[in-house]
Short mmCIF file of C-alpha atoms (C1' of nucleotides) in Angstrom, two decimals:
data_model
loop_
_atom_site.label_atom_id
_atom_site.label_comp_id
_atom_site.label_asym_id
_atom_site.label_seq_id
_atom_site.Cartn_x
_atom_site.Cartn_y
_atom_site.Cartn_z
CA UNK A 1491 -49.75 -20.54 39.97
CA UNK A 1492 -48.45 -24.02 41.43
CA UNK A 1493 -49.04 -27.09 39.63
CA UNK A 1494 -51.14 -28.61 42.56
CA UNK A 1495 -54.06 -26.52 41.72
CA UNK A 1496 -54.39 -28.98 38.71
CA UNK A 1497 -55.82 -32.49 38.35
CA UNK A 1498 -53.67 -35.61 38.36
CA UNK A 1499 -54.31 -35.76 34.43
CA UNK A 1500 -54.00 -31.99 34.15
CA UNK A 1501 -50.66 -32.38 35.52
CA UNK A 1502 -49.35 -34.69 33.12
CA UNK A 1503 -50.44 -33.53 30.34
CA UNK A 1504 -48.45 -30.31 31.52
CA UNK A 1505 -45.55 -32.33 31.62
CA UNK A 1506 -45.61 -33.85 28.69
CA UNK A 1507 -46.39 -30.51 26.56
CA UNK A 1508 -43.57 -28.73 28.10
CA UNK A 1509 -40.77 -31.59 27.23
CA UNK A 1510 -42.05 -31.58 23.80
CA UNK A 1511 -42.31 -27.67 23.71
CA UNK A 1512 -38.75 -27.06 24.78
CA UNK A 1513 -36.87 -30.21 22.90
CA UNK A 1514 -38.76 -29.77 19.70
CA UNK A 1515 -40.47 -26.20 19.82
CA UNK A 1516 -44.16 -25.13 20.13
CA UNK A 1517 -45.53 -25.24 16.74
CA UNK A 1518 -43.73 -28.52 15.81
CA UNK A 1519 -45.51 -30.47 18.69
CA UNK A 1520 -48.75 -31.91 17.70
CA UNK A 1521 -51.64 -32.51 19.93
CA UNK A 1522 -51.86 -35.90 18.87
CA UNK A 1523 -47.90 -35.92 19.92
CA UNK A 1524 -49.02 -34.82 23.59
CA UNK A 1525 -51.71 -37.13 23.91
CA UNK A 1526 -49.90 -40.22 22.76
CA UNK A 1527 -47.21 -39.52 25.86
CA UNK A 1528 -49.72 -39.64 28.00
CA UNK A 1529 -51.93 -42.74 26.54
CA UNK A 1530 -55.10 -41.02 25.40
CA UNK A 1531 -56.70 -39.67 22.51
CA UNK A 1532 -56.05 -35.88 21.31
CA UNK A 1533 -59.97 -35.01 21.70
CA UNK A 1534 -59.61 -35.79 25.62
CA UNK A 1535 -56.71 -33.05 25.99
CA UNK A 1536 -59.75 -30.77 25.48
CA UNK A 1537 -61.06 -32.62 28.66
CA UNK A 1538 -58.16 -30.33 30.58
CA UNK A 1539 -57.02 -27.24 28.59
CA UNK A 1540 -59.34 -25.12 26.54
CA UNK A 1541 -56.45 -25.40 23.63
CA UNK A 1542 -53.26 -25.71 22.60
CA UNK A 1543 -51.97 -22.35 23.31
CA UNK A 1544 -53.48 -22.80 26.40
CA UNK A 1545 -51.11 -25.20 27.86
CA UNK A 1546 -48.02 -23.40 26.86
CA UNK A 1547 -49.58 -20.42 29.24
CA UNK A 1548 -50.45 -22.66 32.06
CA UNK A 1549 -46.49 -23.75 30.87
CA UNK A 1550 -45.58 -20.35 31.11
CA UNK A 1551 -47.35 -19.44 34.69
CA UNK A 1552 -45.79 -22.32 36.63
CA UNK A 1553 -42.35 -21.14 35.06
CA UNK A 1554 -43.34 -17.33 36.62
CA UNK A 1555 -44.19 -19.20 39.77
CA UNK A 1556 -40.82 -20.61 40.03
CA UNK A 1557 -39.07 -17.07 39.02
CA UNK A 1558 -41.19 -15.10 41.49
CA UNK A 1559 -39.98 -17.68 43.86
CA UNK A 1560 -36.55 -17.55 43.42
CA UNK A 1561 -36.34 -13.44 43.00
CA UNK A 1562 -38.28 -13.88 46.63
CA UNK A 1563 -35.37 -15.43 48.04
CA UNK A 1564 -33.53 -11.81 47.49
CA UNK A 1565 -36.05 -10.85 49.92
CA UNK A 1566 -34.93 -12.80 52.59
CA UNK A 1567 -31.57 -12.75 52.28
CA UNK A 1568 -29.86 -11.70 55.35
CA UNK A 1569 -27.14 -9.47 55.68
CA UNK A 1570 -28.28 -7.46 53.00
CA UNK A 1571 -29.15 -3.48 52.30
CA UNK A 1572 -31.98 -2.71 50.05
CA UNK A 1573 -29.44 -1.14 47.94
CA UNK A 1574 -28.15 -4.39 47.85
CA UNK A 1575 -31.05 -6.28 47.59
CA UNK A 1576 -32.52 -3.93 44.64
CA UNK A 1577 -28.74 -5.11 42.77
CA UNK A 1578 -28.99 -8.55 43.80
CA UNK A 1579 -33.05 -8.54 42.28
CA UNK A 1580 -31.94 -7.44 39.10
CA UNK A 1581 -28.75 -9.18 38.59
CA UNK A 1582 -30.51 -12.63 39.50
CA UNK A 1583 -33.26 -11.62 37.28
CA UNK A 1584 -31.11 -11.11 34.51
CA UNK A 1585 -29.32 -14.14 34.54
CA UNK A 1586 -32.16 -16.53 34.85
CA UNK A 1587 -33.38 -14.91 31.82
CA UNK A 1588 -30.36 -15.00 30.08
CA UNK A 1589 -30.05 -18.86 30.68
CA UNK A 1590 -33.52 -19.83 29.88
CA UNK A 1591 -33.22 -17.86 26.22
CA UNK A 1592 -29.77 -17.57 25.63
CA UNK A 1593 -28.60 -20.36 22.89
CA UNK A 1594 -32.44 -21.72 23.56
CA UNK A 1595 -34.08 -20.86 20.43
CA UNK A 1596 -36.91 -23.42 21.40
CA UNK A 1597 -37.63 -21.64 24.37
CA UNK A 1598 -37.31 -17.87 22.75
CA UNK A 1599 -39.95 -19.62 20.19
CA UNK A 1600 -42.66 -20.24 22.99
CA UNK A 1601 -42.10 -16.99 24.76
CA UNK A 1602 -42.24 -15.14 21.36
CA UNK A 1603 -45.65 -16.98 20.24
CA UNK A 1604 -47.59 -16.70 23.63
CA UNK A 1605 -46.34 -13.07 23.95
CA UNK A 1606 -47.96 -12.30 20.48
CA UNK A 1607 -51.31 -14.40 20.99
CA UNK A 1608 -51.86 -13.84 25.24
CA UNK A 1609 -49.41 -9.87 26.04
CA UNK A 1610 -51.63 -10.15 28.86
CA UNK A 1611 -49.39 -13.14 30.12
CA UNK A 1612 -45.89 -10.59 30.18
CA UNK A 1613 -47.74 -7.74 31.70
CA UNK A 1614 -48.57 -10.43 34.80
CA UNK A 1615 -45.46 -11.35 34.72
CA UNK A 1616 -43.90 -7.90 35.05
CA UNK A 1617 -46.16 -7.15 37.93
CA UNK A 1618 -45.95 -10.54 39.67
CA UNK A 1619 -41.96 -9.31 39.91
CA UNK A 1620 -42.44 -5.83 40.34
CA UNK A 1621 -44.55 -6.91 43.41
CA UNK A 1622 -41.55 -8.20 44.55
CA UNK A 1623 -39.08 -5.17 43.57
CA UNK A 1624 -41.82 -3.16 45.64
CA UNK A 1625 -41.61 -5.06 48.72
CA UNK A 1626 -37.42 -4.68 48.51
CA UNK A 1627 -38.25 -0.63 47.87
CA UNK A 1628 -40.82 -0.44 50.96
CA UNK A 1629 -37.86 -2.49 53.09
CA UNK A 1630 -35.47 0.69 52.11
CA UNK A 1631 -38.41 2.92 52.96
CA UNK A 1632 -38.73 1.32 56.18
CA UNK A 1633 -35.25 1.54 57.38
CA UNK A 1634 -33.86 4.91 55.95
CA UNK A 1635 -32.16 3.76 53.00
CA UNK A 1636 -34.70 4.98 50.48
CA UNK A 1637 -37.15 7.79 50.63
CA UNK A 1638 -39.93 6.54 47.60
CA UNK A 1639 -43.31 8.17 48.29
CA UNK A 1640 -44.62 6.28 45.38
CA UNK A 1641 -43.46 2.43 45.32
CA UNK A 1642 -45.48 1.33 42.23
CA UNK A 1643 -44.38 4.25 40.07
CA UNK A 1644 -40.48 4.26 41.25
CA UNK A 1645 -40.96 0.05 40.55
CA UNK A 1646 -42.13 0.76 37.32
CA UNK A 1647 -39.36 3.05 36.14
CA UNK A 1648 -36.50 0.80 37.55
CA UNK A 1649 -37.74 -1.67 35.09
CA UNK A 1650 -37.83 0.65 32.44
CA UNK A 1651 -34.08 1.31 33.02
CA UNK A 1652 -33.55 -2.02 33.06
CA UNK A 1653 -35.58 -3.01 30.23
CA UNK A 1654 -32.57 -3.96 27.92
CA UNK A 1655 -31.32 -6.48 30.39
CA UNK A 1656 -34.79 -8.41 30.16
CA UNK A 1657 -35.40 -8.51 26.80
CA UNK A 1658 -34.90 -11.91 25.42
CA UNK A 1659 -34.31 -10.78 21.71
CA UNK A 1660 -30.85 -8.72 23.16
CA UNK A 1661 -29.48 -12.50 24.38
CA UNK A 1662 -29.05 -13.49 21.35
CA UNK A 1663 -25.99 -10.88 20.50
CA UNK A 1664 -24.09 -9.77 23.43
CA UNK A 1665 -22.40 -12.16 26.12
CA UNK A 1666 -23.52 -12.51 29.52
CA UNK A 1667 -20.46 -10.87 31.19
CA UNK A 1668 -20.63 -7.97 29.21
CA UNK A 1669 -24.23 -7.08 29.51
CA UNK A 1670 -23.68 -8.09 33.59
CA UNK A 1671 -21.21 -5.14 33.75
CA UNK A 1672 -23.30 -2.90 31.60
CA UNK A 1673 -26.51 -3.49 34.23
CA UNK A 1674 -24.58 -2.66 37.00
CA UNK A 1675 -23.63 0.48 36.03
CA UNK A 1676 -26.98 1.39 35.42
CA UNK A 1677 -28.12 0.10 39.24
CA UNK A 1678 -24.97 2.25 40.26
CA UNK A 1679 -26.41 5.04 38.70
CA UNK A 1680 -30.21 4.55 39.78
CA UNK A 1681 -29.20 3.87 43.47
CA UNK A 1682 -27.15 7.12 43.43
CA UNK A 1683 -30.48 8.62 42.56
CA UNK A 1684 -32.43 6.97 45.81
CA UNK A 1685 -29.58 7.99 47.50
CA UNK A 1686 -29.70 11.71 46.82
CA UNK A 1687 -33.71 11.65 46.72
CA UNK A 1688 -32.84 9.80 50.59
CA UNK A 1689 -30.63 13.11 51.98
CA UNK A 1690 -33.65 15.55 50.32
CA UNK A 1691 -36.13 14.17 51.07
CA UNK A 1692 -38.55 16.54 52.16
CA UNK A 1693 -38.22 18.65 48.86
CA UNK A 1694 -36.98 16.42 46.48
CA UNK A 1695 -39.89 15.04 44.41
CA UNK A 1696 -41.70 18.72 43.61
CA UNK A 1697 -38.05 20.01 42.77
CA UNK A 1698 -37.41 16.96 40.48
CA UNK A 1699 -40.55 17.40 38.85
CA UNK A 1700 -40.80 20.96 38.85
CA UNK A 1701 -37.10 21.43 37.16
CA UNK A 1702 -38.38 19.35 34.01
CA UNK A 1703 -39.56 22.54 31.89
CA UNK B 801 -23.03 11.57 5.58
CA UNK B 802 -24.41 14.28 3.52
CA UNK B 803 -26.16 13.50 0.29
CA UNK B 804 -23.18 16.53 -0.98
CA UNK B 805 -20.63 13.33 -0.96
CA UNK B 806 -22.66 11.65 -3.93
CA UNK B 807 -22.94 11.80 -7.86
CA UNK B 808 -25.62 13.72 -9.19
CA UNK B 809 -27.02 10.15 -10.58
CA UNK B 810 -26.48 8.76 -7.58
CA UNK B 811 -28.44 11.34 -5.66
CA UNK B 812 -31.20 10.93 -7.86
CA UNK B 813 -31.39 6.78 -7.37
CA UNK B 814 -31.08 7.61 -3.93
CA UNK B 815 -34.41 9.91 -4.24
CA UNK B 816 -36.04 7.33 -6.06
CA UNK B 817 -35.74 4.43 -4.06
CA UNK B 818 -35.88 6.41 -1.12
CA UNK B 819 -39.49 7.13 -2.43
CA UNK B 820 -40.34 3.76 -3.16
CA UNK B 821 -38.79 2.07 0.29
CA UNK B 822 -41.13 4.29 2.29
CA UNK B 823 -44.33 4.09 0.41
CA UNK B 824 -43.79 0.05 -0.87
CA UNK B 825 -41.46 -1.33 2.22
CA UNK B 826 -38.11 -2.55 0.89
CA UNK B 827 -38.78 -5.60 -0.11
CA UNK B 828 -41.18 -4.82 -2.55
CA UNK B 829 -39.60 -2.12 -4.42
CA UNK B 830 -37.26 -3.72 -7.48
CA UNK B 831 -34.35 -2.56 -8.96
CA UNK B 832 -36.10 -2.35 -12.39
CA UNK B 833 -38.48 -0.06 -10.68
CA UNK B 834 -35.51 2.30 -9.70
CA UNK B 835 -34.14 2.29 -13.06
CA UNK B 836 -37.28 2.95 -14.54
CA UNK B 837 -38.05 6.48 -12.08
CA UNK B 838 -34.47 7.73 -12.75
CA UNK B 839 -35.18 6.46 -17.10
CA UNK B 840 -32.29 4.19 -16.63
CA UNK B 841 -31.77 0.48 -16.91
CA UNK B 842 -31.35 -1.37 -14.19
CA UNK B 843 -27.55 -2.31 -14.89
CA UNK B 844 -26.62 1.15 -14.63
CA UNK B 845 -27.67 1.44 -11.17
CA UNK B 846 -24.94 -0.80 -10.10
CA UNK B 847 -22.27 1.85 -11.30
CA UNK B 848 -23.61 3.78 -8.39
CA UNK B 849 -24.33 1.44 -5.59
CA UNK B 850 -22.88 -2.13 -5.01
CA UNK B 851 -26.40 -3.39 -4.33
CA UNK B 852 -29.92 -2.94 -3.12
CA UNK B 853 -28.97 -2.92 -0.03
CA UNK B 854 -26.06 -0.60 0.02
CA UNK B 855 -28.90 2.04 -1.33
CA UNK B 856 -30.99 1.01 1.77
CA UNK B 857 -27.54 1.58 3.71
CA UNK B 858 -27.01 4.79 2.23
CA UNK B 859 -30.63 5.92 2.85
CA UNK B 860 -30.24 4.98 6.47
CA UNK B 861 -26.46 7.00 6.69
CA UNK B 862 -28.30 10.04 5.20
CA UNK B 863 -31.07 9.56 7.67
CA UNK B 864 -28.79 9.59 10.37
CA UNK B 865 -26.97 12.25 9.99
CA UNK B 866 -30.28 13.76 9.63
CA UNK B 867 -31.28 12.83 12.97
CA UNK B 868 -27.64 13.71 14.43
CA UNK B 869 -27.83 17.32 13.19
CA UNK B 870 -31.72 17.43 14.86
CA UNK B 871 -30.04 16.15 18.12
CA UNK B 872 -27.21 18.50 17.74
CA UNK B 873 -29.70 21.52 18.22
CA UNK B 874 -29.74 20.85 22.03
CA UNK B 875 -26.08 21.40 22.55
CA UNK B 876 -26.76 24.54 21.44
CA UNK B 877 -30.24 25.88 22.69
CA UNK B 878 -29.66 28.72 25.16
CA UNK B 879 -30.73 29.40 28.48
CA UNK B 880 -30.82 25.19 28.81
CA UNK B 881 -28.81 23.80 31.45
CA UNK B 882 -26.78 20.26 31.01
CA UNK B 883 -29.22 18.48 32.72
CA UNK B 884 -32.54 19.93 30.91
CA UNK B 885 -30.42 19.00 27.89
CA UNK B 886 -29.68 15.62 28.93
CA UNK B 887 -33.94 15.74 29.11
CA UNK B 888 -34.12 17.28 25.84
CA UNK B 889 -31.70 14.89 23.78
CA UNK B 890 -33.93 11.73 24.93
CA UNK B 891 -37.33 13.64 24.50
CA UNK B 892 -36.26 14.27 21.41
CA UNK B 893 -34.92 11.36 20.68
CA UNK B 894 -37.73 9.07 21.48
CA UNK B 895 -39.86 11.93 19.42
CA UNK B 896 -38.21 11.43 16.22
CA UNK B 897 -37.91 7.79 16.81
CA UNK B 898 -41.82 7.02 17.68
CA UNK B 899 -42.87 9.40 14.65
CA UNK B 900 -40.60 7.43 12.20
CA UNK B 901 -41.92 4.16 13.48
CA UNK B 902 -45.45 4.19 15.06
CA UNK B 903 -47.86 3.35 12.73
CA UNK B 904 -45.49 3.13 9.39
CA UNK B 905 -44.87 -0.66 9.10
CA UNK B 906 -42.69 0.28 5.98
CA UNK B 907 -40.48 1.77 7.74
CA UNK B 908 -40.10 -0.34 10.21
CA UNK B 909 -39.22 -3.19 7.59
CA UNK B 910 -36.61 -0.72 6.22
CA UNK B 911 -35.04 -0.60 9.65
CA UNK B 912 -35.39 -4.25 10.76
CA UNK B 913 -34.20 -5.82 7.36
CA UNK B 914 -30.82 -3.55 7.58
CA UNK B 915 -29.86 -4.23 10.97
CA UNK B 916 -30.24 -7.84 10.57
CA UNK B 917 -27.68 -7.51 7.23
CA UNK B 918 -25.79 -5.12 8.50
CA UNK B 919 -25.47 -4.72 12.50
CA UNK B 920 -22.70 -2.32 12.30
CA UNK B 921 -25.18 0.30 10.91
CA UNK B 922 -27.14 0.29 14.28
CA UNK B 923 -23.85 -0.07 16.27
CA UNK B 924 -22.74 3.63 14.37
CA UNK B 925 -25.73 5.45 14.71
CA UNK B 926 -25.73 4.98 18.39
CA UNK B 927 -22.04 6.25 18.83
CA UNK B 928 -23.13 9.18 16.77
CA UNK B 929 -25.65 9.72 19.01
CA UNK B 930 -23.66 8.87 21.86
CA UNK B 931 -21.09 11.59 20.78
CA UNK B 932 -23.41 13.90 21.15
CA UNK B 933 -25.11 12.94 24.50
CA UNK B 934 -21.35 12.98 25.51
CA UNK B 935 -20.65 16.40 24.82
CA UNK B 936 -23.69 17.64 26.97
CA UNK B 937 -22.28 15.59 29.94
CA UNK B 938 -18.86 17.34 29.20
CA UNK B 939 -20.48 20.68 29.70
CA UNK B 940 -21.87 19.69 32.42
CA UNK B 941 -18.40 18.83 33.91
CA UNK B 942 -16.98 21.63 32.57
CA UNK B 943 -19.83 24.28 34.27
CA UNK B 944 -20.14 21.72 37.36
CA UNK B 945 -23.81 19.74 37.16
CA UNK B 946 -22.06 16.79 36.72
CA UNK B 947 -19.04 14.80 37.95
CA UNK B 948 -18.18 12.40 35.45
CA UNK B 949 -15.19 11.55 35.18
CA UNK B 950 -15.46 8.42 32.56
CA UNK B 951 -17.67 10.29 29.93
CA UNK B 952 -17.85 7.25 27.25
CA UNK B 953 -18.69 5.01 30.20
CA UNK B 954 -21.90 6.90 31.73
CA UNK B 955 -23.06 7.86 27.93
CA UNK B 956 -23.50 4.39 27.52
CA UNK B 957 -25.35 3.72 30.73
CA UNK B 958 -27.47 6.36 29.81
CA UNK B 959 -28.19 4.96 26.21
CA UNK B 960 -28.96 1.72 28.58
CA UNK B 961 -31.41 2.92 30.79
CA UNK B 962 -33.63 4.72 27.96
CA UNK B 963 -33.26 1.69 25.69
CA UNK B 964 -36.99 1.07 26.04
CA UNK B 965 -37.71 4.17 24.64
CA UNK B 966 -35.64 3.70 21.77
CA UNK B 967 -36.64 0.12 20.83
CA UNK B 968 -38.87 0.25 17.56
CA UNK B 969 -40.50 -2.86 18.38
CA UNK B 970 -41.98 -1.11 21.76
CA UNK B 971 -43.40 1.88 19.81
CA UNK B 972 -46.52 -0.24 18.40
CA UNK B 973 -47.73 -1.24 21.78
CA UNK B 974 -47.98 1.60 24.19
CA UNK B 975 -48.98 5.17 22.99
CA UNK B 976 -46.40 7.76 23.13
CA UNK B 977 -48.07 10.46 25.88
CA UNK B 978 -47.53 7.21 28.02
CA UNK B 979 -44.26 6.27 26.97
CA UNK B 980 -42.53 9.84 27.05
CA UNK B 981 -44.03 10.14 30.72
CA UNK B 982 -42.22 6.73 31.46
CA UNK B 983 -38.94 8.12 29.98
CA UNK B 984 -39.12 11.38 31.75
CA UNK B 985 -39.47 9.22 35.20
CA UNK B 986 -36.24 7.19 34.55
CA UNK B 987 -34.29 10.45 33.57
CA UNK B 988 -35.64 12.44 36.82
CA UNK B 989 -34.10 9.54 38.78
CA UNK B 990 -31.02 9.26 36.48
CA UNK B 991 -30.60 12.98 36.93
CA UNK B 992 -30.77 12.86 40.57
CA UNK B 993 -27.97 10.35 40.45
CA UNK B 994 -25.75 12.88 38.75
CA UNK B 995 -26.53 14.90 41.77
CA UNK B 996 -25.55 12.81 44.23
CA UNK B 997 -22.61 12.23 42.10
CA UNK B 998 -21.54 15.52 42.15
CA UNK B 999 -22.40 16.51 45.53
CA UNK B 1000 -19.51 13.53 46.49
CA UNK B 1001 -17.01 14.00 43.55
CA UNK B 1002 -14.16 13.10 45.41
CA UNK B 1003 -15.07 9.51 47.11
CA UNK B 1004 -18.46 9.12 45.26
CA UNK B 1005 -17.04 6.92 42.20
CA UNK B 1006 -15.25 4.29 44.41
CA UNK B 1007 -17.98 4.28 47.03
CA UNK B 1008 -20.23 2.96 44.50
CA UNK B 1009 -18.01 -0.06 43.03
CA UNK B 1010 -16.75 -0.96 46.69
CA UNK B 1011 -20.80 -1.23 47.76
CA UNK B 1012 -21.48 -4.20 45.08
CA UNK B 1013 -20.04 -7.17 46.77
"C1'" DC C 1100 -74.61 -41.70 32.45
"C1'" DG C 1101 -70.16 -39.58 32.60
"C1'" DA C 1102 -65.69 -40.36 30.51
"C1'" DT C 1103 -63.27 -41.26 26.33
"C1'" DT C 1104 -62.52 -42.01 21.56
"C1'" DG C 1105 -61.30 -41.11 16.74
"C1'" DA C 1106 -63.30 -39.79 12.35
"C1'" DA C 1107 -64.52 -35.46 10.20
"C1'" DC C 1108 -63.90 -30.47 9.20
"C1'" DA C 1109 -61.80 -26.09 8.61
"C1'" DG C 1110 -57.75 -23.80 8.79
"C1'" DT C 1111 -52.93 -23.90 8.42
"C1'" DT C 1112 -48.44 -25.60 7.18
"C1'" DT C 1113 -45.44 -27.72 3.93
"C1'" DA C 1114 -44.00 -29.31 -0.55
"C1'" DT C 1115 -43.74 -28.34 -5.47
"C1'" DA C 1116 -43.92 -25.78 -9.59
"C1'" DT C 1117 -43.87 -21.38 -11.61
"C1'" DA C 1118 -42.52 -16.60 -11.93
"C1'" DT C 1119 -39.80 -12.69 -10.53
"C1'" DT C 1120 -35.74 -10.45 -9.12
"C1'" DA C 1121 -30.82 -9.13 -7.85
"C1'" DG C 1122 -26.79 -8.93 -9.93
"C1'" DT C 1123 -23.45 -9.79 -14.24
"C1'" DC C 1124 -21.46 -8.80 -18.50
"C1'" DA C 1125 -20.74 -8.93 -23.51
"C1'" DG C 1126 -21.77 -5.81 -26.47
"C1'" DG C 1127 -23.72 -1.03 -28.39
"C1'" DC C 1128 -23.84 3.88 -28.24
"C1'" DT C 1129 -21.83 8.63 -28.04
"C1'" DA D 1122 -12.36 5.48 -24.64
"C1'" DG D 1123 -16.19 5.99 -21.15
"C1'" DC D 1124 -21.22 5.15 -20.32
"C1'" DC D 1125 -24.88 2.68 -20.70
"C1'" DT D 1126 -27.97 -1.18 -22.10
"C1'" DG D 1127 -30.75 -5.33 -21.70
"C1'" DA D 1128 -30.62 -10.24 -22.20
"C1'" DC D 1129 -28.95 -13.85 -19.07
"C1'" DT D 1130 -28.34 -16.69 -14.67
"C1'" DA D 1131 -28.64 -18.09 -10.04
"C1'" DA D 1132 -31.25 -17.26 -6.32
"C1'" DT D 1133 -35.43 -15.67 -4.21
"C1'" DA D 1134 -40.18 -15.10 -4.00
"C1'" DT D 1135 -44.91 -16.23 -5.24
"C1'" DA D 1136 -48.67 -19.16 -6.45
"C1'" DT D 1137 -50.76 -23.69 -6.33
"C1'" DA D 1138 -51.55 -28.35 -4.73
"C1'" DA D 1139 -51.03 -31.84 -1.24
"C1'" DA D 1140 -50.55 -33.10 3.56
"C1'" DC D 1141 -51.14 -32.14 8.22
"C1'" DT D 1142 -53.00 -30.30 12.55
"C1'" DG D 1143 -56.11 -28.07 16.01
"C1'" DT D 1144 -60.58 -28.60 17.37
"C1'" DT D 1145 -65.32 -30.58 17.47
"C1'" DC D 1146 -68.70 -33.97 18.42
"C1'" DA D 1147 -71.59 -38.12 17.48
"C1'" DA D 1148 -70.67 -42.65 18.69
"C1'" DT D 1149 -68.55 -45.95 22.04
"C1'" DC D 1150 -67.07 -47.64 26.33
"C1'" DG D 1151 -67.10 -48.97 31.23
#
DNA sequence: CGATTGAACAGTTTATATATTAGTCAGGCT
DNA sequence: AGCCTGACTAATATATAAACTGTTCAATCG
């Protein structure tokens, strides 16, 4: 969702919204605030965004842009495994969230508020990265290193085992080294698993499944 | 922490605002009210507790060991082997968990408004837990399944991976059919880690640290 | 006539006053 | 003495009034 899709106007009343959003916090900036930045009344913001809430998710969807584009660049690394690649998504993941929130209560304030009034917005944003996460897991498919019958399902369940280490409310506790260390050990663990699902591959699946009773 | 440990009197406060926590929320049950279910005055009940909130303390201890003891019954279950048990703990686990929570906002107040006073509470009841989850990993050294040889260390990975499951806050979204399939994915591949693990006990641990770079 | 304004409205937030509550303690009861 | 009480206080919560803000739209502008 690049900004170029928008209008000139569009565009800077974007601007001017998210520098108020993140130096004084969503509810404390007015419309009237927004519109005086950009020289114009507060009834012609309605001109270019349905409402206020609606800015901080167009806010919100460039930002995802921007983080879909960076985790991308894991993609394209060179030199890497998947194994690696599937470490390198999650650690780089991890610590762009753990910037953006981390001592940023201004920011954790405007993801907390559009999560409540638009959920729709996180579940995009899970799957605009998961489509990512996939494309690393079909690499691994392609050259040996994984054996993942299902992508979407074995995407979803790596980000349920790494759920702690993208939940913004965790941030606010533990230190970033700490929590670093405490992720890898759980990518150690999960790439173990590809690893032995890799050398059984013909059977393993039904016998993982089957031995659940 | 067995209710055994307390007074009589204090038992009986404990009962009382027990009652009233659940069915009120915390907040909204008063100390008068206490006093007045046990026909004492409400400056007695500070001869038995420090404080409101050592009673909502207490009431979580009690409820822990509770939960502890519940856990405890799939160390022992027979026929089970250590990795059907590592299955069982979190099934259970998230069980207990999404019963107490889903749908009982009172609750759920209870819970949040302790942990924000008192962290440590939160921090104990998952070593308690972890204690346990430990010991079935131990068996499963000790019989062969597994290959751990830092048992604290994976226990907490483990506790990691299923923190989404575990997470009150997640437990008013998504219904729990879907969630406990979810969890049962992550442990199938967590599992299948062990496996690999233990089918290369004797390089397998360094292997795994050396691939990070 | 399309683009923009700003006063008006309904809903919400904030400020203020009032009431309640957690916790204390000097005294009464047994 | 050892327990217990209930009025008391500081702090918190609730209720009420005042101010503000998101949104609309008839009037204005270019």
């Amino acid at each position: 969702m690049p900004t170029t899709n928008l209008d000139e106007t569009a565009r800077q009343i974007l601007a001017a919204a998210s520098r108020r959003f993140l130096h004084y916090g969503y509810k404390k900036t007015t419309m009237s605030e927004i519109a005086d930045d950009c020289n114009m009344s507060s009834g012609n913001l309605y001109r270019y965004f349905p409402s206020k809430l609606d800015i901080a998710e167009m806010f919100v969807r460039v930002l995802r842009g921007e983080q879909v584009d960076n985790l991308r660049t894991v993609l394209d690394a060179p030199g890497r495994s998947p194994s690696q690649k599937v470490r390198d998504f999650f650690l780089l993941k991890f610590k762009l969230a753990y910037e953006r929130f981390h001592d940023n209560a201004k920011a954790f304030e405007l993801s907390s508020e559009l999560i409540l009034e638009r959920p729709k917005v996180a579940l995009e944003w899970e799957n605009a990265e998961g489509r990512v996460l996939g494309e690393i897991l079909s690499e691994g498919n392609a050259d040996g290193s994984f054996a993942i019958d299902n992508v979407p399902a074995i995407t979803k369940i790596l980000q349920n085992a790494a759920y702690r280490f993208t939940s913004p409310a965790v941030f606010h506790e533990t230190d970033e080294e700490v929590l670093a260390a405490e992720l890898n050990g759980v990518i150690d663990l999960v790439l173990d698993g590809f690893a032995w699902r890799s050398a059984h591959r013909d059977h393993g699946k039904a016998a993982a499944v089957g031995s659940r009773s």
